[in-house]
XYZ file of N, CA and C in Angstrom:
621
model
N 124.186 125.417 81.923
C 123.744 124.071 82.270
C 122.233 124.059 82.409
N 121.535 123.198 81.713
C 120.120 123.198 82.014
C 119.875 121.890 82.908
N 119.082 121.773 83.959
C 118.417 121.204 85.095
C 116.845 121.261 84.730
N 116.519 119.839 84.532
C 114.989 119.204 84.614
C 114.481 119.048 85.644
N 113.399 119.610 86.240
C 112.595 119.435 87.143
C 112.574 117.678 87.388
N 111.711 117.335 86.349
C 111.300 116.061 86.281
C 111.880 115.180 86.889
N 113.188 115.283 86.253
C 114.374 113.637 86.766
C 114.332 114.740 88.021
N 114.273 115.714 88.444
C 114.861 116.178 90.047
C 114.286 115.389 90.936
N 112.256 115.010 90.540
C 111.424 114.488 91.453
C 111.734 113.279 91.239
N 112.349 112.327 90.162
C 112.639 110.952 90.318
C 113.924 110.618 90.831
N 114.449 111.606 91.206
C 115.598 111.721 92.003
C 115.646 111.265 93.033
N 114.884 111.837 94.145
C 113.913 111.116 95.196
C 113.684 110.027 95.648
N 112.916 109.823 94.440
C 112.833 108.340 94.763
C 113.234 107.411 94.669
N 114.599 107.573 93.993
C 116.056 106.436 94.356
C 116.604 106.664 95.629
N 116.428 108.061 96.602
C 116.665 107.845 97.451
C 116.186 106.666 98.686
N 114.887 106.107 98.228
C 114.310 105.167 99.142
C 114.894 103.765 98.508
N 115.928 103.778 97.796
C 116.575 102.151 97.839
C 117.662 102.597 98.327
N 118.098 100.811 98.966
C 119.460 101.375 100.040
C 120.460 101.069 99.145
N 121.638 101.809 99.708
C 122.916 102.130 98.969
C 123.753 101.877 100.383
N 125.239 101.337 100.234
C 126.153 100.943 100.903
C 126.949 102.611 101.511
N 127.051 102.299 102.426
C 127.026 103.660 103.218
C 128.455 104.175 102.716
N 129.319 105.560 101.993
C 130.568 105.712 101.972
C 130.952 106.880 102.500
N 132.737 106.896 102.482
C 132.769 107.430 103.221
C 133.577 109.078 102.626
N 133.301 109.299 101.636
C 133.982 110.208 100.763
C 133.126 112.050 101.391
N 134.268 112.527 101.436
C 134.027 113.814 101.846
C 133.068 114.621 101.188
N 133.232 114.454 99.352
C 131.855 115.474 98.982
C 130.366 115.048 99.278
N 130.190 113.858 99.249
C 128.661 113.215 99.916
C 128.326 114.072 101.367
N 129.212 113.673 102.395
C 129.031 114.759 103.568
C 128.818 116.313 103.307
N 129.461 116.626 102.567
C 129.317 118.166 101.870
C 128.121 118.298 101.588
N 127.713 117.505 100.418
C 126.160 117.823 99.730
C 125.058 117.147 100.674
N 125.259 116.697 101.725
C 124.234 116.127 102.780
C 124.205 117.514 103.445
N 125.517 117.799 103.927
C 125.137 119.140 104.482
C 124.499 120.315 104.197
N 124.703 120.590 102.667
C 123.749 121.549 102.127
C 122.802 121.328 102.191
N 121.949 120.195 101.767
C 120.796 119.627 101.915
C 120.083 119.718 103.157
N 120.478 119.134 104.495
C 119.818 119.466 105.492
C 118.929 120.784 105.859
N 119.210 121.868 105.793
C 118.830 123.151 106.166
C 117.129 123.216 104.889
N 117.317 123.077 104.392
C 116.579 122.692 103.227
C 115.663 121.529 103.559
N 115.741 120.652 103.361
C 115.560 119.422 104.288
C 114.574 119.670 105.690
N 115.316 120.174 106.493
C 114.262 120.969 107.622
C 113.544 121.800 107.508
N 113.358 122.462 106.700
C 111.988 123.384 106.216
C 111.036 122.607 105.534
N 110.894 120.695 105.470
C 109.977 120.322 105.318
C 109.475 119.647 106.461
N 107.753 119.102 106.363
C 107.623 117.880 107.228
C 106.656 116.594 106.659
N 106.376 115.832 107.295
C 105.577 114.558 106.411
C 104.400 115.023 106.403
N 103.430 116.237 107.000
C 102.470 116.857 106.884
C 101.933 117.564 105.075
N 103.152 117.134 105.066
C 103.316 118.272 103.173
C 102.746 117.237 102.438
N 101.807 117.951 101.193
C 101.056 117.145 100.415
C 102.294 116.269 99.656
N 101.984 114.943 99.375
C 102.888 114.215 98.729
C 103.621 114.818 97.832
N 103.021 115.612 96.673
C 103.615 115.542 95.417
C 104.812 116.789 95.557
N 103.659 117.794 96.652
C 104.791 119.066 96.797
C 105.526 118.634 97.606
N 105.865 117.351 98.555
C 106.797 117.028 99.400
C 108.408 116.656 98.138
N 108.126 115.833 97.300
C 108.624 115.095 96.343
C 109.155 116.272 95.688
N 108.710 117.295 94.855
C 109.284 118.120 94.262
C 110.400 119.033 94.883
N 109.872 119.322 96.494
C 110.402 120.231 97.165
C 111.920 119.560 97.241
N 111.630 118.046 97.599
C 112.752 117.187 97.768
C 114.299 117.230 96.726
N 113.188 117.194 95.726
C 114.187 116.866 94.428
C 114.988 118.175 94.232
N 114.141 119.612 94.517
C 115.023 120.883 94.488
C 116.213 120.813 95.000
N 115.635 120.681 96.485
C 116.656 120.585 97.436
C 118.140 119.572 97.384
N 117.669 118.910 96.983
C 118.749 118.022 96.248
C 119.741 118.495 95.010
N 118.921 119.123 94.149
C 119.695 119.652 92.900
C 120.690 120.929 93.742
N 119.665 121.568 94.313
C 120.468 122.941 95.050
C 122.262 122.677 95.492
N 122.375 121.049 96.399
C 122.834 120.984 97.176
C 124.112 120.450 96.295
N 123.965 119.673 95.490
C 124.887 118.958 94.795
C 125.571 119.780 93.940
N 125.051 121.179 93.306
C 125.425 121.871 92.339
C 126.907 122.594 92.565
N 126.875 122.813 93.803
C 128.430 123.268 94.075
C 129.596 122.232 93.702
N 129.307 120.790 93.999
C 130.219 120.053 93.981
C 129.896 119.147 92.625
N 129.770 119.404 91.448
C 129.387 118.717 90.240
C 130.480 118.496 89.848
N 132.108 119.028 89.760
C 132.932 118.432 89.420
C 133.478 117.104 89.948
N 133.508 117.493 91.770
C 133.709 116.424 92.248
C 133.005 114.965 91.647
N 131.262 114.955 92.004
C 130.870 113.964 91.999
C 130.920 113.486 90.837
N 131.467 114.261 89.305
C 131.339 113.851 88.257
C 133.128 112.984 87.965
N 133.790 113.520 88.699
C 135.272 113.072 88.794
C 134.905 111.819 89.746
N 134.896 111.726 90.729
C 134.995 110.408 92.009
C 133.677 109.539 91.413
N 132.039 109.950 91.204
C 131.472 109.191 90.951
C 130.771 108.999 89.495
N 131.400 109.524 88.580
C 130.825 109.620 86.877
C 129.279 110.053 87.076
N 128.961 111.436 88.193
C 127.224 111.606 88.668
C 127.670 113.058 87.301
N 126.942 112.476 86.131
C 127.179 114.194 85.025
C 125.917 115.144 85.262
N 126.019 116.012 86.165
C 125.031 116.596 86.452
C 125.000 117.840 85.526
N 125.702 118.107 84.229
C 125.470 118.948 83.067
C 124.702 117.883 82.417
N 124.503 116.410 82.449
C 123.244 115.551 81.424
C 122.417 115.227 82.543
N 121.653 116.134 83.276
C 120.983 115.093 84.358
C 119.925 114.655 83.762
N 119.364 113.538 84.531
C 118.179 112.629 83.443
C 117.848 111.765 85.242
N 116.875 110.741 84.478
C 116.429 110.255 85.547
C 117.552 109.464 85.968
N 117.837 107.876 85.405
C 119.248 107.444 86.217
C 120.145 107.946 86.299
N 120.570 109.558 85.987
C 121.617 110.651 87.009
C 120.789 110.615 88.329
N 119.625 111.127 88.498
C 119.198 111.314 89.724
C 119.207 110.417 90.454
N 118.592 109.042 90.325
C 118.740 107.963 90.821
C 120.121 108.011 91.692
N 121.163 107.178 90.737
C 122.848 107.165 90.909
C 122.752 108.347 92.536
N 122.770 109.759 92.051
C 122.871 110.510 93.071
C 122.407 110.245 94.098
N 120.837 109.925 94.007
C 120.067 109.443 95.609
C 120.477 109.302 96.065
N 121.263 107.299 95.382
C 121.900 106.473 96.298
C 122.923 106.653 97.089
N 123.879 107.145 96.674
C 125.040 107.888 97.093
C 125.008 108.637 98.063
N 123.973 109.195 98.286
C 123.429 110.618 99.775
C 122.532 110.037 100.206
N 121.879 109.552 100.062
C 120.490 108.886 101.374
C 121.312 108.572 102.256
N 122.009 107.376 102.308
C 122.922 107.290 103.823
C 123.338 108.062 104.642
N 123.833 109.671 103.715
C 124.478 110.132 104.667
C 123.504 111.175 105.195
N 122.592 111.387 103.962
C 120.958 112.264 104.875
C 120.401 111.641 105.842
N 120.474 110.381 105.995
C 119.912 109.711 107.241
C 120.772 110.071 108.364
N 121.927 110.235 108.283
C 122.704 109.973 109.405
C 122.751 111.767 109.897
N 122.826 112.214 109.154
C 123.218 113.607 108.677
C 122.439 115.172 109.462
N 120.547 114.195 108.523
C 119.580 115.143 109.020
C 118.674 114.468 109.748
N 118.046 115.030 110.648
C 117.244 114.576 111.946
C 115.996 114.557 110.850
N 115.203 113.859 110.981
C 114.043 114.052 110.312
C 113.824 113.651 108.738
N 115.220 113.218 108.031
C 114.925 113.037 106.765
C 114.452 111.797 106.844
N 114.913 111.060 107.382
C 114.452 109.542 107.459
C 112.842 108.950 107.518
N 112.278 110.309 108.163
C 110.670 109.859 108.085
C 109.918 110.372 106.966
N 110.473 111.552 106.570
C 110.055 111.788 105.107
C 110.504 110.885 103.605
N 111.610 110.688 104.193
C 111.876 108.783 102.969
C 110.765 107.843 103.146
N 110.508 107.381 104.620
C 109.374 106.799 104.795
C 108.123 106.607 104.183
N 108.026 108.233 104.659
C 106.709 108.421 104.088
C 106.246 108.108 102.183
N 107.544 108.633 101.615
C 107.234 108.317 100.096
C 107.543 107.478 99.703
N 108.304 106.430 100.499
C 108.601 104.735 100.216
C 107.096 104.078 100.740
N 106.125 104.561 101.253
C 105.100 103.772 102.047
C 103.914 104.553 101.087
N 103.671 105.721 100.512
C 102.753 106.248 100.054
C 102.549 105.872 98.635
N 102.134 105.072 97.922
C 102.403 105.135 96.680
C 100.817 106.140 96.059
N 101.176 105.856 94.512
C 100.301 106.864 94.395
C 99.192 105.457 93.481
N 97.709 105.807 93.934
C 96.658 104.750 93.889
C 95.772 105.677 92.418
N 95.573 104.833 91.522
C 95.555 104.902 90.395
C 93.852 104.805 90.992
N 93.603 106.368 89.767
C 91.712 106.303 90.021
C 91.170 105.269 89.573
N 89.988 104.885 90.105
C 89.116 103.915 90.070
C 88.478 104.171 87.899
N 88.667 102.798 87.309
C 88.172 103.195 86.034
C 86.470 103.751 86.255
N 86.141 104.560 85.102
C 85.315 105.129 85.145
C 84.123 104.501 84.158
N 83.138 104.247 85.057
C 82.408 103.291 84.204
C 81.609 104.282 83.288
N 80.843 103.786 82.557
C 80.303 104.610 80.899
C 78.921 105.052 81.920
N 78.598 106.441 81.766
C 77.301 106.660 82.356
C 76.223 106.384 81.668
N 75.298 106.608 82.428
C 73.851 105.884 82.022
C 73.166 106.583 81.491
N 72.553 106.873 80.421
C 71.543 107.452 79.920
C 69.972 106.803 79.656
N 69.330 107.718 79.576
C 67.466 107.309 79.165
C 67.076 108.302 77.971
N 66.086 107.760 77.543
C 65.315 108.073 75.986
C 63.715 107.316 76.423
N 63.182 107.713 76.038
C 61.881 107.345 76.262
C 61.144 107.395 74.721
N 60.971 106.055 74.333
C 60.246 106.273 72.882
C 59.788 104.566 72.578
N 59.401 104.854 70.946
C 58.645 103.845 70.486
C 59.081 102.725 69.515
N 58.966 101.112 70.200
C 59.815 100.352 69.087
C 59.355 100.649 67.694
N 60.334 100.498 66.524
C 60.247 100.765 65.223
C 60.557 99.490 64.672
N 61.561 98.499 64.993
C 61.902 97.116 64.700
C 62.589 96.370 66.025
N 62.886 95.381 65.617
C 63.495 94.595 66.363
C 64.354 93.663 65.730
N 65.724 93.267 65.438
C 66.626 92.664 64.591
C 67.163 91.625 65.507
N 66.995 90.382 65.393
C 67.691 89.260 66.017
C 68.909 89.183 64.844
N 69.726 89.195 65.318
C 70.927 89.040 64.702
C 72.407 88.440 65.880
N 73.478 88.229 65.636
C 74.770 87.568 66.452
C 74.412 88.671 67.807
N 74.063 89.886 67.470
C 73.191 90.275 68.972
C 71.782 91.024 68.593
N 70.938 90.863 69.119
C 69.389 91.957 69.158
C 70.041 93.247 69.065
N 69.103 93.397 67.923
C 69.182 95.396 68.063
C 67.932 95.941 67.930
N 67.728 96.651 68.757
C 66.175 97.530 69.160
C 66.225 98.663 68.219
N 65.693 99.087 67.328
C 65.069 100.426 66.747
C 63.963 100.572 67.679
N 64.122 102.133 68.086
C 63.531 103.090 69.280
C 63.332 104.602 68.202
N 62.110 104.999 67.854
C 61.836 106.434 67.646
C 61.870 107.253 68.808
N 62.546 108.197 69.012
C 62.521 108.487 70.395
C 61.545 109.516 70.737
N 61.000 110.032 71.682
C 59.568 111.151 71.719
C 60.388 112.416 71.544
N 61.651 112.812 71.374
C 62.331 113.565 70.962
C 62.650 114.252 69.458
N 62.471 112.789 68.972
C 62.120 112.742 67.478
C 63.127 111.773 66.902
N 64.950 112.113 67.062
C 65.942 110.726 66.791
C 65.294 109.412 67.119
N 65.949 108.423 65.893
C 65.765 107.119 65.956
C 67.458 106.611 66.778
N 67.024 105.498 67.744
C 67.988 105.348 68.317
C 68.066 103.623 68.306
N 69.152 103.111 67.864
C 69.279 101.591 67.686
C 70.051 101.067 69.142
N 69.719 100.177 69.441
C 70.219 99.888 70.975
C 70.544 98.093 70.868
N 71.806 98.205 71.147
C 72.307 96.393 70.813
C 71.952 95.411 72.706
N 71.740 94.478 72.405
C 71.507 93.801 73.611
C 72.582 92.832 73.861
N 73.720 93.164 74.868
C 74.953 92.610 75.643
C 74.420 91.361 76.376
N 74.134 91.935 77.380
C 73.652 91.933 78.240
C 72.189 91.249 78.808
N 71.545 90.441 79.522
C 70.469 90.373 80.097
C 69.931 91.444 80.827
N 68.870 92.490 80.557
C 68.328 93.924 81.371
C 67.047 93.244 81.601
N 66.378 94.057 82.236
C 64.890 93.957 83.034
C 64.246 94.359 82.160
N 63.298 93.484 81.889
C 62.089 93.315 80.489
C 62.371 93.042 79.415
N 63.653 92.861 79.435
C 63.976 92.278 77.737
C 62.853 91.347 77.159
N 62.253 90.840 77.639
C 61.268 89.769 77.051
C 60.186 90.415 76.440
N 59.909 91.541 76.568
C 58.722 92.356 76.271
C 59.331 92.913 74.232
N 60.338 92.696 74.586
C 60.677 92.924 72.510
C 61.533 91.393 72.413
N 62.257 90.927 73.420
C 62.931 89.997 72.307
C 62.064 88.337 72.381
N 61.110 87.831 72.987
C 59.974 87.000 73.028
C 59.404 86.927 71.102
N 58.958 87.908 70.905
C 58.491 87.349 70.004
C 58.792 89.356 69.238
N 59.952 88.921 68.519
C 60.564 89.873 68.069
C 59.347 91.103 66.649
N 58.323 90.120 65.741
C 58.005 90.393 64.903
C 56.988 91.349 65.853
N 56.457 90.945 67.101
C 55.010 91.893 67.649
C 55.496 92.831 68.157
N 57.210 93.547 68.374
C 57.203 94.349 69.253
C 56.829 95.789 68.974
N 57.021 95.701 67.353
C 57.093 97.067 67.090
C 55.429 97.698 67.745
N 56.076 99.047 67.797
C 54.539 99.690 68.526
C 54.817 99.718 70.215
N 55.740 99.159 70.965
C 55.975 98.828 72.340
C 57.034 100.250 72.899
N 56.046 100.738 73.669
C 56.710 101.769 74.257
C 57.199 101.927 75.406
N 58.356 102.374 75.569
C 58.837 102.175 77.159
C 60.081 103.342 77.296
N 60.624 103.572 78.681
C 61.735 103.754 78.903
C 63.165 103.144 78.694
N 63.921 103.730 77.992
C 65.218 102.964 77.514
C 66.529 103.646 78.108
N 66.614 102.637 79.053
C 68.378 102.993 79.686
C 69.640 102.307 79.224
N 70.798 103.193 78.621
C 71.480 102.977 77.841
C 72.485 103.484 77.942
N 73.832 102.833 77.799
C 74.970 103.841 77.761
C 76.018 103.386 76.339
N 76.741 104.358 76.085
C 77.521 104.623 75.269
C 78.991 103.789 75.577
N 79.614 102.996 74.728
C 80.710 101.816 74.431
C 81.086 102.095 73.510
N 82.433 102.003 73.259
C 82.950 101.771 71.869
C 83.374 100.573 71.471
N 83.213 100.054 70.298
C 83.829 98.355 70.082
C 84.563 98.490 68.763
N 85.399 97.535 68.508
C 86.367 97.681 67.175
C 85.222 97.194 66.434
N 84.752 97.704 65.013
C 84.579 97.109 63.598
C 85.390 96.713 62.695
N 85.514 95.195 62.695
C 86.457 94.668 61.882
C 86.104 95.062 60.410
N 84.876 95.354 60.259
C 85.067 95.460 58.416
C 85.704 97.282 58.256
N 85.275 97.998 58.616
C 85.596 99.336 58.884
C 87.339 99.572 59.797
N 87.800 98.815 60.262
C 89.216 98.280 61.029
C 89.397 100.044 61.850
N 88.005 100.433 62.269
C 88.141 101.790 63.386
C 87.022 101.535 64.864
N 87.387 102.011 65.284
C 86.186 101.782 66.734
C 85.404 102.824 66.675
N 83.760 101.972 67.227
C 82.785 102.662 66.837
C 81.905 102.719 68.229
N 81.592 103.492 68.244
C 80.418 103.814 69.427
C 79.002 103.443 69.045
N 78.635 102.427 70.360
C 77.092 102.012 70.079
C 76.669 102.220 71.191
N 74.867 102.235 71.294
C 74.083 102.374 72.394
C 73.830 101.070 72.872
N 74.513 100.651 74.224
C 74.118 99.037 74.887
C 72.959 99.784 75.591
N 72.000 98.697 75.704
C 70.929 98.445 76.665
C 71.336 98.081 78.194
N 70.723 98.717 78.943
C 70.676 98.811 79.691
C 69.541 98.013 80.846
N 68.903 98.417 80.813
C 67.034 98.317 81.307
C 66.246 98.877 80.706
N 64.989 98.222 81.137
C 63.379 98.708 79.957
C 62.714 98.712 80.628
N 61.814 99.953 80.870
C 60.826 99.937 82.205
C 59.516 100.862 81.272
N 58.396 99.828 81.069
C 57.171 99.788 80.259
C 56.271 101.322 81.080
């Protein structure tokens, strides 16, 4: 019989929806295995290893009685998957509550903890320091920059930045205008090319 970790930890977390309490002897059985197990955790445990530890403990407990629960409740724990685990939760949370001292606050805890999705990561900022080469008014401004590095670097204008007026005022005098150029890296779809392409947005211009 092979056993997935995976559905073990989403196992779990069907235990935090409620299920109608019953009263069938192998549920008490596999609550009981579970407990001892069960008490060797506490809500102090990092979430994820709380959750995994959980889902073991669960597989551990049920494995003796897989005929039963597969006879009384169609739980096929030779296909377990995630709605096997689920199904199972429901079926034993009641009686782990009643069962084990302490499981009830560790349900708590992973019914109340969800997991908070990182903050998106904005495009970092870069600088180039060099010399206008053109200036293109077009559906947006694009700056040609020789850079004192030696690359030519084209930079599209989104955006309103600090000094823009110093190239886009009177676009034909800028060339020759040297400054600091802060800029970061975007990708945007090209419809004629139908692939996404990375350009340098402007940022700020500090003379």
């Amino acid at each position: 019989m092979r056993l997935l970790l995976q559905p073990g930890i989403a196992l779990f977390l069907g235990l935090l929806t409620t299920s109608p309490a019953v009263g069938q002897d192998v549920l008490d059985k596999i609550s009981h295995e579970i407990c001892p197990c069960v008490g060797d955790l506490n809500a102090q445990t990092p979430r994820d290893t709380l959750t995994i530890k959980l889902g073991v403990c669960m597989i551990t407990g049920a494995l003796p009685y897989q005929k039963e629960l597969k006879k009384k409740y169609g739980v096929d724990l030779e296909r377990f998957d995630g709605p096997t685990g689920e199904r199972l939760g429901q079926l034993v949370a009641t009686k782990l509550v009643v069962n084990c001292p302490g499981f009830a606050e560790l349900a708590m805890r992973l019914a109340q903890e969800e997991d908070v999705p990182p903050p998106p990561t904005s495009p970092s900022v870069r600088t180039v320091q060099g010399t206008v080469q053109e200036v293109t008014p077009s559906q947006f401004l694009t700056v040609t920059v020789r850079t004192d590095h030696g690359p030519t670097y084209e930079f599209l204008l989104l955006d309103h930045v600090p000094n823009i007026e110093q190239v886009s005022q009177e676009p034909g005098k800028a060339k020759g205008f040297y400054a600091k150029w802060d800029y970061e890296e975007r990708e945007f779809y090209d419809p004629y090319t139908r692939t996404y392409k990375t350009y340098r947005v402007l940022r700020s211009i500090t003379p």
